[in-house]
């Protein structure tokens, strides 16, 4: 964390067994059950202040979008699609973030 300039936040998303940490404008996710599957998102221009996960209404998004990641900065709310690859019985083995936001609200 030597390169943190402004803010660092962290939390858990127990529904998908992921921990997350933000370092300024970047977000990192990992599977806290296995310690693996590192996912990363850096498509924001401002410091990330909050992260949340929601289940989309059925039929609104394509079926492979299992969750929506809501990311808030001081001036934006960004909604990203979250997909998974399963391995055996683990439905959430490999996490993928869609690179382009579904929604970008400027506050």
N, CA and C atoms as an extended XYZ file, in Angstrom:
321
Properties=species:S:1:pos:R:3:atomname:S:1:resname:S:1:resid:I:1 pbc="F F F"
N         0.810       -1.208        0.000 N   UNK     1
C         0.000        0.000        0.000 CA  UNK     1
C         0.850        1.267        0.000 C   UNK     1
N         2.094        1.136       -0.353 N   UNK     2
C         3.001        2.276       -0.321 CA  UNK     2
C         2.604        3.358       -1.315 C   UNK     2
N         1.848        3.000       -2.369 N   UNK     3
C         1.499        3.994       -3.374 CA  UNK     3
C         0.125        4.624       -3.158 C   UNK     3
N        -0.527        4.387       -2.003 N   UNK     4
C        -1.817        4.997       -1.718 CA  UNK     4
C        -1.649        6.500       -1.575 C   UNK     4
N        -2.429        7.247       -2.361 N   UNK     5
C        -2.334        8.698       -2.313 CA  UNK     5
C        -3.488        9.327       -1.553 C   UNK     5
N        -4.686        8.765       -1.713 N   UNK     6
C        -5.854        9.407       -1.117 CA  UNK     6
C        -6.599        8.500       -0.147 C   UNK     6
N        -7.147        7.401       -0.653 N   UNK     7
C        -8.020        6.575        0.172 CA  UNK     7
C        -7.822        5.100       -0.095 C   UNK     7
N        -8.094        4.323        0.921 N   UNK     8
C        -8.096        2.878        0.816 CA  UNK     8
C        -9.290        2.370        1.617 C   UNK     8
N       -10.163        1.609        0.961 N   UNK     9
C       -11.326        1.023        1.623 CA  UNK     9
C       -11.313       -0.468        1.362 C   UNK     9
N       -12.021       -1.237        2.214 N   UNK    10
C       -12.105       -2.671        1.993 CA  UNK    10
C       -13.391       -3.210        2.580 C   UNK    10
N       -13.760       -4.392        2.123 N   UNK    11
C       -14.972       -5.006        2.626 CA  UNK    11
C       -15.128       -6.411        2.084 C   UNK    11
N       -16.286       -7.011        2.406 N   UNK    12
C       -16.607       -8.364        1.969 CA  UNK    12
C       -17.904       -8.372        1.189 C   UNK    12
N       -17.982       -9.267        0.207 N   UNK    13
C       -19.203       -9.531       -0.546 CA  UNK    13
C       -19.514      -11.013       -0.323 C   UNK    13
N       -20.133      -11.354        0.820 N   UNK    14
C       -20.295      -12.764        1.191 CA  UNK    14
C       -21.145      -13.579        0.214 C   UNK    14
N       -22.052      -12.945       -0.507 N   UNK    15
C       -22.887      -13.659       -1.473 CA  UNK    15
C       -22.046      -14.364       -2.523 C   UNK    15
N       -20.923      -13.741       -2.908 N   UNK    16
C       -20.057      -14.325       -3.938 CA  UNK    16
C       -18.688      -14.720       -3.381 C   UNK    16
N       -18.568      -14.747       -2.066 N   UNK    17
C       -17.334      -15.177       -1.388 CA  UNK    17
C       -16.109      -14.381       -1.823 C   UNK    17
N       -16.260      -13.072       -1.905 N   UNK    18
C       -15.151      -12.219       -2.331 CA  UNK    18
C       -14.860      -11.138       -1.292 C   UNK    18
N       -13.586      -10.873       -1.120 N   UNK    19
C       -13.145       -9.691       -0.415 CA  UNK    19
C       -12.788       -8.650       -1.457 C   UNK    19
N       -12.821       -7.381       -1.064 N   UNK    20
C       -12.435       -6.321       -2.001 CA  UNK    20
C       -11.643       -5.253       -1.261 C   UNK    20
N       -10.789       -4.608       -2.002 N   UNK    21
C       -10.039       -3.473       -1.474 CA  UNK    21
C        -9.909       -2.449       -2.596 C   UNK    21
N       -10.067       -1.185       -2.238 N   UNK    22
C        -9.841       -0.112       -3.199 CA  UNK    22
C        -8.564        0.622       -2.805 C   UNK    22
N        -7.826        0.974       -3.806 N   UNK    23
C        -6.653        1.828       -3.618 CA  UNK    23
C        -6.815        2.947       -4.623 C   UNK    23
N        -7.239        4.092       -4.119 N   UNK    24
C        -7.550        5.245       -4.959 CA  UNK    24
C        -8.590        4.870       -6.020 C   UNK    24
N        -8.224        4.791       -7.292 N   UNK    25
C        -9.188        4.549       -8.372 CA  UNK    25
C        -9.266        3.082       -8.794 C   UNK    25
N        -8.545        2.216       -8.130 N   UNK    26
C        -8.496        0.804       -8.510 CA  UNK    26
C        -9.227       -0.059       -7.488 C   UNK    26
N        -9.851       -1.153       -7.983 N   UNK    27
C       -10.560       -2.094       -7.116 CA  UNK    27
C       -10.002       -3.488       -7.367 C   UNK    27
N        -9.701       -4.194       -6.289 N   UNK    28
C        -9.221       -5.568       -6.360 CA  UNK    28
C       -10.212       -6.472       -5.641 C   UNK    28
N       -10.470       -7.653       -6.204 N   UNK    29
C       -11.345       -8.657       -5.609 CA  UNK    29
C       -10.588       -9.973       -5.526 C   UNK    29
N       -10.866      -10.774       -4.498 N   UNK    30
C       -10.291      -12.108       -4.412 CA  UNK    30
C       -11.273      -13.008       -3.681 C   UNK    30
N       -11.145      -14.296       -3.944 N   UNK    31
C       -11.972      -15.294       -3.287 CA  UNK    31
C       -11.397      -15.541       -1.900 C   UNK    31
N       -12.111      -15.149       -0.843 N   UNK    32
C       -11.570      -15.304        0.497 CA  UNK    32
C       -11.664      -16.741        1.012 C   UNK    32
N       -12.404      -17.607        0.326 N   UNK    33
C       -12.459      -19.013        0.715 CA  UNK    33
C       -11.198      -19.760        0.266 C   UNK    33
N       -10.713      -19.428       -0.943 N   UNK    34
C        -9.562      -20.149       -1.499 CA  UNK    34
C        -8.283      -19.310       -1.527 C   UNK    34
N        -8.429      -17.985       -1.418 N   UNK    35
C        -7.277      -17.090       -1.525 CA  UNK    35
C        -6.865      -16.823       -2.960 C   UNK    35
N        -7.629      -17.356       -3.916 N   UNK    36
C        -7.278      -17.200       -5.326 CA  UNK    36
C        -8.256      -16.322       -6.076 C   UNK    36
N        -8.225      -16.446       -7.382 N   UNK    37
C        -9.094      -15.716       -8.314 CA  UNK    37
C        -9.054      -14.207       -8.093 C   UNK    37
N        -7.934      -13.614       -8.355 N   UNK    38
C        -7.797      -12.161       -8.238 CA  UNK    38
C        -8.433      -11.491       -9.457 C   UNK    38
N        -9.354      -10.574       -9.210 N   UNK    39
C        -9.970       -9.772      -10.268 CA  UNK    39
C        -9.638       -8.310       -9.986 C   UNK    39
N        -9.621       -7.481      -11.039 N   UNK    40
C        -9.121       -6.117      -10.939 CA  UNK    40
C        -9.920       -5.226      -11.863 C   UNK    40
N       -10.222       -4.000      -11.406 N   UNK    41
C       -10.887       -3.018      -12.265 CA  UNK    41
C       -10.234       -1.667      -12.056 C   UNK    41
N        -9.907       -1.004      -13.172 N   UNK    42
C        -9.240        0.299      -13.085 CA  UNK    42
C        -9.863        1.341      -14.010 C   UNK    42
N       -11.126        1.208      -14.355 N   UNK    43
C       -11.744        2.095      -15.329 CA  UNK    43
C       -12.325        3.377      -14.771 C   UNK    43
N       -11.894        3.815      -13.606 N   UNK    44
C       -12.447        5.022      -12.983 CA  UNK    44
C       -11.406        6.133      -12.919 C   UNK    44
N       -11.893        7.363      -12.984 N   UNK    45
C       -10.986        8.507      -12.948 CA  UNK    45
C       -10.850        9.096      -11.545 C   UNK    45
N       -11.791        8.754      -10.651 N   UNK    46
C       -11.778        9.330       -9.305 CA  UNK    46
C       -11.645        8.242       -8.248 C   UNK    46
N       -11.352        8.651       -7.034 N   UNK    47
C       -11.186        7.744       -5.908 CA  UNK    47
C       -12.493        7.007       -5.622 C   UNK    47
N       -12.411        5.690       -5.478 N   UNK    48
C       -13.575        4.870       -5.149 CA  UNK    48
C       -13.905        5.059       -3.675 C   UNK    48
N       -15.174        5.371       -3.391 N   UNK    49
C       -15.617        5.597       -2.019 CA  UNK    49
C       -16.458        4.455       -1.463 C   UNK    49
N       -17.167        3.746       -2.351 N   UNK    50
C       -18.044        2.684       -1.887 CA  UNK    50
C       -18.259        1.658       -2.990 C   UNK    50
N       -18.476        0.404       -2.579 N   UNK    51
C       -18.710       -0.704       -3.505 CA  UNK    51
C       -19.874       -1.522       -2.966 C   UNK    51
N       -20.783       -1.930       -3.853 N   UNK    52
C       -21.898       -2.769       -3.447 CA  UNK    52
C       -22.257       -3.751       -4.544 C   UNK    52
N       -22.990       -4.784       -4.184 N   UNK    53
C       -23.373       -5.835       -5.114 CA  UNK    53
C       -24.885       -5.992       -5.072 C   UNK    53
N       -25.514       -6.044       -6.241 N   UNK    54
C       -26.966       -6.238       -6.314 CA  UNK    54
C       -27.281       -7.333       -7.327 C   UNK    54
N       -28.417       -7.971       -7.130 N   UNK    55
C       -28.896       -8.984       -8.058 CA  UNK    55
C       -29.818       -8.288       -9.054 C   UNK    55
N       -29.550       -8.418      -10.351 N   UNK    56
C       -30.396       -7.727      -11.336 CA  UNK    56
C       -31.771       -8.368      -11.455 C   UNK    56
N       -32.730       -7.570      -11.844 N   UNK    57
C       -34.080       -8.066      -12.099 CA  UNK    57
C       -34.026       -9.036      -13.283 C   UNK    57
N       -34.635      -10.216      -13.164 N   UNK    58
C       -34.599      -11.186      -14.264 CA  UNK    58
C       -35.165      -10.612      -15.562 C   UNK    58
N       -34.493      -10.917      -16.666 N   UNK    59
C       -34.954      -10.487      -17.977 CA  UNK    59
C       -34.472       -9.123      -18.420 C   UNK    59
N       -33.850       -8.354      -17.542 N   UNK    60
C       -33.373       -7.020      -17.906 CA  UNK    60
C       -32.005       -7.110      -18.594 C   UNK    60
N       -31.123       -7.958      -18.072 N   UNK    61
C       -29.790       -8.141      -18.631 CA  UNK    61
C       -29.690       -9.539      -19.223 C   UNK    61
N       -28.660       -9.770      -20.007 N   UNK    62
C       -28.447      -11.096      -20.557 CA  UNK    62
C       -28.240      -12.098      -19.417 C   UNK    62
N       -28.629      -13.364      -19.628 N   UNK    63
C       -28.600      -14.357      -18.539 CA  UNK    63
C       -27.230      -14.581      -17.903 C   UNK    63
N       -26.144      -14.333      -18.614 N   UNK    64
C       -24.818      -14.562      -18.032 CA  UNK    64
C       -24.426      -13.491      -17.011 C   UNK    64
N       -25.146      -12.368      -16.967 N   UNK    65
C       -24.899      -11.325      -15.954 CA  UNK    65
C       -25.610      -11.742      -14.675 C   UNK    65
N       -24.850      -12.254      -13.710 N   UNK    66
C       -25.430      -12.789      -12.477 CA  UNK    66
C       -25.618      -11.727      -11.399 C   UNK    66
N       -24.750      -10.711      -11.390 N   UNK    67
C       -24.802       -9.646      -10.393 CA  UNK    67
C       -24.417       -8.329      -11.056 C   UNK    67
N       -24.726       -7.241      -10.373 N   UNK    68
C       -24.282       -5.910      -10.783 CA  UNK    68
C       -23.426       -5.344       -9.658 C   UNK    68
N       -22.277       -4.825      -10.023 N   UNK    69
C       -21.393       -4.181       -9.066 CA  UNK    69
C       -21.619       -2.680       -9.162 C   UNK    69
N       -21.999       -2.071       -8.062 N   UNK    70
C       -22.247       -0.629       -8.011 CA  UNK    70
C       -21.046        0.019       -7.331 C   UNK    70
N       -20.392        0.919       -8.051 N   UNK    71
C       -19.184        1.582       -7.558 CA  UNK    71
C       -19.453        3.087       -7.508 C   UNK    71
N       -19.193        3.693       -6.357 N   UNK    72
C       -19.455        5.124       -6.181 CA  UNK    72
C       -18.150        5.890       -5.952 C   UNK    72
N       -18.061        7.025       -6.639 N   UNK    73
C       -17.003        7.999       -6.384 CA  UNK    73
C       -17.698        9.266       -5.893 C   UNK    73
N       -16.959       10.334       -5.700 N   UNK    74
C       -17.567       11.585       -5.242 CA  UNK    74
C       -18.509       12.185       -6.270 C   UNK    74
N       -18.318       11.859       -7.557 N   UNK    75
C       -19.144       12.480       -8.590 CA  UNK    75
C       -19.804       11.498       -9.555 C   UNK    75
N       -19.622       10.178       -9.342 N   UNK    76
C       -20.184        9.194      -10.272 CA  UNK    76
C       -20.710        7.969       -9.531 C   UNK    76
N       -21.702        7.342      -10.142 N   UNK    77
C       -22.138        6.005       -9.756 CA  UNK    77
C       -22.010        5.153      -11.015 C   UNK    77
N       -21.218        4.107      -10.931 N   UNK    78
C       -20.945        3.236      -12.073 CA  UNK    78
C       -21.506        1.854      -11.765 C   UNK    78
N       -22.198        1.259      -12.749 N   UNK    79
C       -22.758       -0.080      -12.591 CA  UNK    79
C       -22.089       -1.004      -13.607 C   UNK    79
N       -21.431       -2.033      -13.096 N   UNK    80
C       -20.704       -2.997      -13.930 CA  UNK    80
C       -21.365       -4.369      -13.841 C   UNK    80
N       -21.363       -5.086      -14.939 N   UNK    81
C       -21.857       -6.457      -14.941 CA  UNK    81
C       -20.819       -7.405      -14.376 C   UNK    81
N       -21.297       -8.420      -13.641 N   UNK    82
C       -20.420       -9.427      -13.061 CA  UNK    82
C       -20.848      -10.798      -13.581 C   UNK    82
N       -19.901      -11.541      -14.134 N   UNK    83
C       -20.162      -12.894      -14.601 CA  UNK    83
C       -19.206      -13.852      -13.891 C   UNK    83
N       -19.533      -15.137      -13.961 N   UNK    84
C       -18.706      -16.152      -13.307 CA  UNK    84
C       -18.533      -17.364      -14.204 C   UNK    84
N       -17.421      -18.033      -14.017 N   UNK    85
C       -17.195      -19.358      -14.580 CA  UNK    85
C       -17.213      -20.325      -13.403 C   UNK    85
N       -17.934      -21.409      -13.553 N   UNK    86
C       -17.996      -22.391      -12.479 CA  UNK    86
C       -16.923      -23.455      -12.666 C   UNK    86
N       -16.554      -24.076      -11.557 N   UNK    87
C       -15.623      -25.204      -11.549 CA  UNK    87
C       -16.182      -26.235      -10.593 C   UNK    87
N       -16.667      -27.353      -11.129 N   UNK    88
C       -17.282      -28.368      -10.276 CA  UNK    88
C       -18.523      -27.825       -9.603 C   UNK    88
N       -18.579      -27.932       -8.283 N   UNK    89
C       -19.729      -27.448       -7.510 CA  UNK    89
C       -19.655      -25.956       -7.192 C   UNK    89
N       -18.520      -25.335       -7.464 N   UNK    90
C       -18.323      -23.914       -7.146 CA  UNK    90
C       -18.858      -23.046       -8.287 C   UNK    90
N       -20.051      -22.484       -8.092 N   UNK    91
C       -20.673      -21.648       -9.127 CA  UNK    91
C       -19.960      -20.322       -9.321 C   UNK    91
N       -19.203      -19.873       -8.319 N   UNK    92
C       -18.540      -18.575       -8.364 CA  UNK    92
C       -17.014      -18.712       -8.376 C   UNK    92
N       -16.514      -19.724       -9.055 N   UNK    93
C       -15.075      -20.014       -9.026 CA  UNK    93
C       -14.236      -18.886       -9.628 C   UNK    93
N       -14.614      -18.412      -10.812 N   UNK    94
C       -13.839      -17.371      -11.485 CA  UNK    94
C       -14.730      -16.174      -11.788 C   UNK    94
N       -14.374      -15.032      -11.257 N   UNK    95
C       -15.157      -13.804      -11.406 CA  UNK    95
C       -14.630      -12.986      -12.575 C   UNK    95
N       -15.565      -12.427      -13.368 N   UNK    96
C       -15.202      -11.531      -14.461 CA  UNK    96
C       -16.040      -10.266      -14.368 C   UNK    96
N       -15.401       -9.112      -14.448 N   UNK    97
C       -16.102       -7.825      -14.493 CA  UNK    97
C       -16.186       -7.372      -15.940 C   UNK    97
N       -17.363       -6.945      -16.342 N   UNK    98
C       -17.519       -6.407      -17.691 CA  UNK    98
C       -16.749       -5.086      -17.757 C   UNK    98
N       -15.927       -4.886      -18.790 N   UNK    99
C       -15.055       -3.702      -18.822 CA  UNK    99
C       -15.787       -2.378      -19.014 C   UNK    99
N       -16.947       -2.410      -19.662 N   UNK   100
C       -17.709       -1.177      -19.904 CA  UNK   100
C       -18.917       -1.105      -18.998 C   UNK   100
N       -19.114        0.024      -18.337 N   UNK   101
C       -20.260        0.158      -17.438 CA  UNK   101
C       -21.596        0.050      -18.171 C   UNK   101
N       -22.584       -0.553      -17.505 N   UNK   102
C       -23.951       -0.552      -18.018 CA  UNK   102
C       -24.571        0.820      -17.783 C   UNK   102
N       -24.239        1.418      -16.649 N   UNK   103
C       -24.803        2.707      -16.262 CA  UNK   103
C       -23.677        3.573      -15.725 C   UNK   103
N       -23.686        4.832      -16.100 N   UNK   104
C       -22.759        5.813      -15.550 CA  UNK   104
C       -23.572        7.046      -15.215 C   UNK   104
N       -23.790        7.273      -13.922 N   UNK   105
C       -24.540        8.443      -13.462 CA  UNK   105
C       -23.564        9.486      -12.956 C   UNK   105
N       -23.649       10.673      -13.491 N   UNK   106
C       -22.806       11.771      -13.021 CA  UNK   106
C       -23.617       12.574      -12.014 C   UNK   106
N       -23.066       12.750      -10.823 N   UNK   107
C       -23.773       13.440       -9.735 CA  UNK   107
C       -23.557       14.929       -9.787 C   UNK   107
